[in-house]
Amino acid sequence: MRFEVEKAKPREIYNLLIGLVAPRPIALVTSMDENGVLNAAPFSAYNYFSTDPPIVGIGVTDRPAVDFVPKDTARNIRRTGEFVINVVTEDLAEQMNICATDFPAGVSELEMAKLETVPSELVKVPRIARAHAALECREHTTLEVGRSRIVLGRVVSIYVEDRYVDPAGSYIRAEELHAIGRMNGLGAYVRTRDSFISIPRISYEEWKRREQG
Ligand SMILES: Cc1cc2nc3c(=O)[nH]c(=O)nc-3n(C[C@H](O)[C@H](O)[C@H](O)COP(=O)(O)O)c2cc1C
């Protein structure tokens, strides 16, 4: 089947892309407005884009209203320039989902999800206490692309609970962290528990040896 992008409805394109660009990591983003009111929401249009400097990005689609309006997360980041990405693991999945609920204005997602926060190291926005890892970010750039905002953040501090850091170095014990990923929408997620496969990189020399049998 072939889909003609020009003729397809935005919703169809969304469904296709989130099903094909999967699994995706999930950033549970905490942000703050200019009055210090906290906000939390998950974003799976999320990845890192460079490590030197360390840049991560989230794609925030405007909310369809009478007019299209930016979601609180994008608006807060634009106004205060800071946010924290809390890594979503199995034990945070239900709370993360509650944070995606469209609560009326003035209702705190964090309170509804019964999530407490603790101060961050370098940014004013706190991290979620129960998150096993968090990236403190300062806004690098926000690109306005159609009805979306692509927020690029520079990571300024990284928190990881000790038990998830390999004592031999700065590797993350990802097999134990149990991060989850988002699949094709429809409430579908993927676990990373007991599902690792190992495919070591090979040198050109090694590749030639294998080809020659
Ligand atoms: C797992 C998950 C991933 C999501 N990813 C995105 C995303 O990448 N971009 C987006 O605009 N909305 C995404 N959403 C929807 C937002 O979380 C939702 O619109 C939220 O209410 C926005 O909150 P805010 O207005 O407080 O920023 C996602 C929801 C879930 C449950």
Short mmCIF file of C-alpha atoms and ligand atoms in Angstrom, two decimals:
data_model
loop_
_atom_site.label_atom_id
_atom_site.label_comp_id
_atom_site.label_asym_id
_atom_site.label_seq_id
_atom_site.Cartn_x
_atom_site.Cartn_y
_atom_site.Cartn_z
CA MET A 1 0.00 0.00 0.00
CA ARG A 2 1.27 3.47 -0.78
CA PHE A 3 0.11 6.62 1.01
CA GLU A 4 0.23 9.92 -0.82
CA VAL A 5 1.35 12.33 1.83
CA GLU A 6 0.03 15.39 0.00
CA LYS A 7 -3.49 13.91 -0.10
CA ALA A 8 -3.55 12.31 3.33
CA LYS A 9 -5.15 13.91 6.38
CA PRO A 10 -2.76 15.05 9.15
CA ARG A 11 -4.23 12.39 11.46
CA GLU A 12 -3.41 9.63 8.93
CA ILE A 13 0.17 10.85 8.63
CA TYR A 14 0.41 10.95 12.43
CA ASN A 15 -0.86 7.37 12.71
CA LEU A 16 1.56 6.13 10.05
CA LEU A 17 4.59 7.92 11.42
CA ILE A 18 4.13 6.92 15.03
CA GLY A 19 3.63 3.32 13.94
CA LEU A 20 6.74 3.31 11.78
CA VAL A 21 9.09 5.39 13.90
CA ALA A 22 8.86 3.03 16.85
CA PRO A 23 9.65 2.17 19.54
CA ARG A 24 10.27 5.66 20.82
CA PRO A 25 11.67 6.67 24.20
CA ILE A 26 9.36 8.74 26.36
CA ALA A 27 10.32 12.01 27.98
CA LEU A 28 8.13 12.94 30.93
CA VAL A 29 8.85 16.65 30.83
CA THR A 30 8.55 18.85 33.89
CA SER A 31 8.43 22.57 33.20
CA MET A 32 7.40 25.72 35.03
CA ASP A 33 5.54 28.84 34.02
CA GLU A 34 6.73 32.34 34.89
CA ASN A 35 4.76 32.20 38.18
CA GLY A 36 6.43 28.98 39.26
CA VAL A 37 3.43 26.74 38.50
CA LEU A 38 4.66 23.25 37.65
CA ASN A 39 3.60 21.20 34.66
CA ALA A 40 4.28 17.63 33.60
CA ALA A 41 3.53 15.92 30.28
CA PRO A 42 4.91 12.99 28.27
CA PHE A 43 6.43 13.33 24.79
CA SER A 44 7.57 10.47 22.61
CA ALA A 45 8.66 12.64 19.70
CA TYR A 46 11.90 12.62 21.63
CA ASN A 47 15.53 11.74 21.17
CA TYR A 48 19.06 13.04 21.59
CA PHE A 49 20.63 14.69 18.56
CA SER A 50 24.17 15.39 19.58
CA THR A 51 26.43 14.68 22.50
CA ASP A 52 29.04 17.40 22.08
CA PRO A 53 27.27 19.62 22.90
CA PRO A 54 24.60 17.40 24.47
CA ILE A 55 21.37 18.29 22.70
CA VAL A 56 18.01 16.57 23.05
CA GLY A 57 14.80 17.43 21.23
CA ILE A 58 11.08 17.05 21.74
CA GLY A 59 8.34 17.61 19.18
CA VAL A 60 5.32 19.35 20.66
CA THR A 61 2.25 19.58 18.45
CA ASP A 62 -0.01 22.56 19.01
CA ARG A 63 -3.34 21.86 20.65
CA PRO A 64 -6.19 22.13 18.13
CA ALA A 65 -8.57 24.73 19.60
CA VAL A 66 -10.46 27.54 17.87
CA ASP A 67 -6.96 28.52 16.91
CA PHE A 68 -3.96 26.27 17.33
CA VAL A 69 -2.31 26.99 20.66
CA PRO A 70 0.99 25.71 21.99
CA LYS A 71 0.83 23.08 24.70
CA ASP A 72 1.78 24.23 28.20
CA THR A 73 5.15 22.46 27.97
CA ALA A 74 6.23 24.35 24.83
CA ARG A 75 4.88 27.64 26.18
CA ASN A 76 6.62 27.24 29.54
CA ILE A 77 9.95 26.37 27.94
CA ARG A 78 9.70 29.41 25.67
CA ARG A 79 9.01 31.66 28.65
CA THR A 80 11.39 30.29 31.27
CA GLY A 81 14.00 28.53 29.13
CA GLU A 82 14.27 25.44 31.31
CA PHE A 83 12.86 21.92 31.57
CA VAL A 84 13.65 18.49 32.92
CA ILE A 85 13.24 15.20 31.07
CA ASN A 86 12.31 12.44 33.50
CA VAL A 87 13.06 9.00 32.06
CA VAL A 88 9.94 6.83 31.87
CA THR A 89 10.36 3.33 33.26
CA GLU A 90 7.78 0.55 33.83
CA ASP A 91 7.09 1.68 37.36
CA LEU A 92 6.19 5.21 36.16
CA ALA A 93 4.02 4.18 33.20
CA GLU A 94 0.60 4.66 34.83
CA GLN A 95 1.55 8.04 36.31
CA MET A 96 3.06 9.15 33.00
CA ASN A 97 -0.26 8.35 31.30
CA ILE A 98 -2.19 10.37 33.88
CA CYS A 99 0.09 13.34 33.13
CA ALA A 100 -1.07 13.22 29.48
CA THR A 101 -4.69 13.85 30.51
CA ASP A 102 -6.19 17.10 29.35
CA PHE A 103 -7.04 18.41 32.83
CA PRO A 104 -8.83 21.77 33.12
CA ALA A 105 -6.60 24.81 33.58
CA GLY A 106 -5.25 25.13 37.10
CA VAL A 107 -5.22 21.37 37.82
CA SER A 108 -1.74 20.00 38.44
CA GLU A 109 -0.90 16.82 36.53
CA LEU A 110 1.72 15.99 39.14
CA GLU A 111 -0.84 16.15 41.95
CA MET A 112 -3.33 14.10 39.97
CA ALA A 113 -0.66 11.48 39.29
CA LYS A 114 0.51 11.63 42.94
CA LEU A 115 4.03 12.39 41.86
CA GLU A 116 6.34 14.33 44.12
CA THR A 117 9.25 16.41 42.93
CA VAL A 118 12.71 17.12 44.28
CA PRO A 119 14.95 20.06 43.42
CA SER A 120 17.20 19.81 40.40
CA GLU A 121 20.89 20.60 40.52
CA LEU A 122 21.24 23.46 38.00
CA VAL A 123 17.77 24.43 36.79
CA LYS A 124 14.81 25.82 38.74
CA VAL A 125 12.44 23.18 37.38
CA PRO A 126 12.41 20.17 39.73
CA ARG A 127 12.67 16.53 38.67
CA ILE A 128 10.19 13.83 39.59
CA ALA A 129 11.35 12.11 42.78
CA ARG A 130 10.36 8.63 41.62
CA ALA A 131 12.11 8.90 38.24
CA HIS A 132 15.31 6.87 38.28
CA ALA A 133 17.03 9.25 35.87
CA ALA A 134 16.54 12.80 34.67
CA LEU A 135 18.13 15.25 32.24
CA GLU A 136 18.19 18.90 33.28
CA CYS A 137 17.91 21.07 30.17
CA ARG A 138 18.12 24.67 29.09
CA GLU A 139 16.34 25.68 25.90
CA HIS A 140 18.77 25.90 23.00
CA THR A 141 16.29 26.73 20.23
CA THR A 142 12.61 26.31 19.57
CA LEU A 143 11.77 25.82 15.92
CA GLU A 144 8.22 26.63 14.90
CA VAL A 145 7.40 24.21 12.12
CA GLY A 146 3.79 24.46 10.95
CA ARG A 147 1.62 23.49 13.89
CA SER A 148 4.46 22.00 15.88
CA ARG A 149 7.30 23.25 17.97
CA ILE A 150 10.55 21.38 17.96
CA VAL A 151 12.25 22.20 21.21
CA LEU A 152 15.97 21.59 21.35
CA GLY A 153 17.42 21.54 24.82
CA ARG A 154 20.98 21.55 25.98
CA VAL A 155 21.52 19.01 28.75
CA VAL A 156 23.28 20.75 31.62
CA SER A 157 23.11 18.09 34.32
CA ILE A 158 22.28 14.38 34.38
CA TYR A 159 20.87 12.51 37.36
CA VAL A 160 20.94 8.72 37.48
CA GLU A 161 20.20 6.63 40.57
CA ASP A 162 23.50 5.00 41.57
CA ARG A 163 22.29 1.43 41.07
CA TYR A 164 21.70 2.05 37.36
CA VAL A 165 25.26 3.19 36.64
CA ASP A 166 27.82 0.52 35.85
CA PRO A 167 30.62 0.82 38.43
CA ALA A 168 33.11 0.02 35.66
CA GLY A 169 32.36 3.25 33.84
CA SER A 170 29.63 5.62 32.79
CA TYR A 171 27.51 2.97 31.08
CA ILE A 172 23.88 2.78 32.08
CA ARG A 173 22.64 -0.58 33.29
CA ALA A 174 19.85 -0.40 30.75
CA GLU A 175 18.87 -4.05 31.25
CA GLU A 176 17.90 -3.15 34.80
CA LEU A 177 16.44 0.31 34.28
CA HIS A 178 13.34 -1.09 32.52
CA ALA A 179 12.62 1.97 30.40
CA ILE A 180 9.50 1.69 28.27
CA GLY A 181 8.91 2.84 24.71
CA ARG A 182 5.85 4.05 22.87
CA MET A 183 4.65 2.16 19.81
CA ASN A 184 1.80 2.91 17.36
CA GLY A 185 -0.44 4.96 19.64
CA LEU A 186 -3.64 3.23 20.82
CA GLY A 187 -2.09 2.94 24.26
CA ALA A 188 0.60 0.55 22.98
CA TYR A 189 3.98 0.47 24.73
CA VAL A 190 6.94 -1.84 24.73
CA ARG A 191 8.96 -3.10 27.67
CA THR A 192 12.73 -3.40 27.58
CA ARG A 193 12.80 -6.02 30.35
CA ASP A 194 14.48 -9.30 29.30
CA SER A 195 14.37 -8.27 25.67
CA PHE A 196 17.90 -7.16 24.90
CA ILE A 197 19.75 -8.63 21.94
CA SER A 198 23.45 -8.11 21.52
CA ILE A 199 24.95 -7.33 18.11
CA PRO A 200 28.55 -6.13 18.60
CA ARG A 201 29.93 -3.76 15.95
CA ILE A 202 32.46 -5.29 13.59
CA SER A 203 35.57 -3.78 12.06
CA TYR A 204 36.13 -3.80 8.28
CA GLU A 205 38.91 -6.37 8.80
CA GLU A 206 36.52 -8.63 10.69
CA TRP A 207 33.85 -8.19 8.01
CA LYS A 208 36.32 -9.20 5.26
CA ARG A 209 37.40 -12.29 7.26
CA ARG A 210 33.77 -13.35 7.57
CA GLU A 211 33.06 -12.78 3.84
CA GLN A 212 36.02 -14.93 2.87
CA GLY A 213 34.59 -17.70 5.05
C1 LIG B 1 3.22 8.32 25.77
C2 LIG B 1 2.75 9.63 25.23
C3 LIG B 1 3.55 10.31 24.34
C4 LIG B 1 3.16 11.56 23.85
N1 LIG B 1 3.97 12.20 22.96
C5 LIG B 1 3.61 13.41 22.49
C6 LIG B 1 4.48 14.09 21.59
O1 LIG B 1 5.56 13.62 21.24
N2 LIG B 1 4.10 15.32 21.16
C7 LIG B 1 2.91 15.92 21.59
O2 LIG B 1 2.63 17.03 21.18
N3 LIG B 1 2.08 15.28 22.44
C8 LIG B 1 2.42 14.05 22.91
N4 LIG B 1 1.60 13.41 23.79
C9 LIG B 1 0.40 14.12 24.28
C10 LIG B 1 0.73 15.12 25.40
O3 LIG B 1 1.37 14.47 26.49
C11 LIG B 1 -0.57 15.78 25.91
O4 LIG B 1 -1.12 16.55 24.86
C12 LIG B 1 -0.37 16.63 27.15
O5 LIG B 1 -1.64 16.92 27.70
C13 LIG B 1 0.36 17.93 26.88
O6 LIG B 1 0.42 18.61 28.12
P1 LIG B 1 0.82 20.12 28.32
O7 LIG B 1 -0.23 20.99 27.65
O8 LIG B 1 0.78 20.24 29.82
O9 LIG B 1 2.18 20.34 27.77
C14 LIG B 1 1.93 12.14 24.26
C15 LIG B 1 1.10 11.44 25.16
C16 LIG B 1 1.51 10.19 25.62
C17 LIG B 1 0.61 9.45 26.59
#
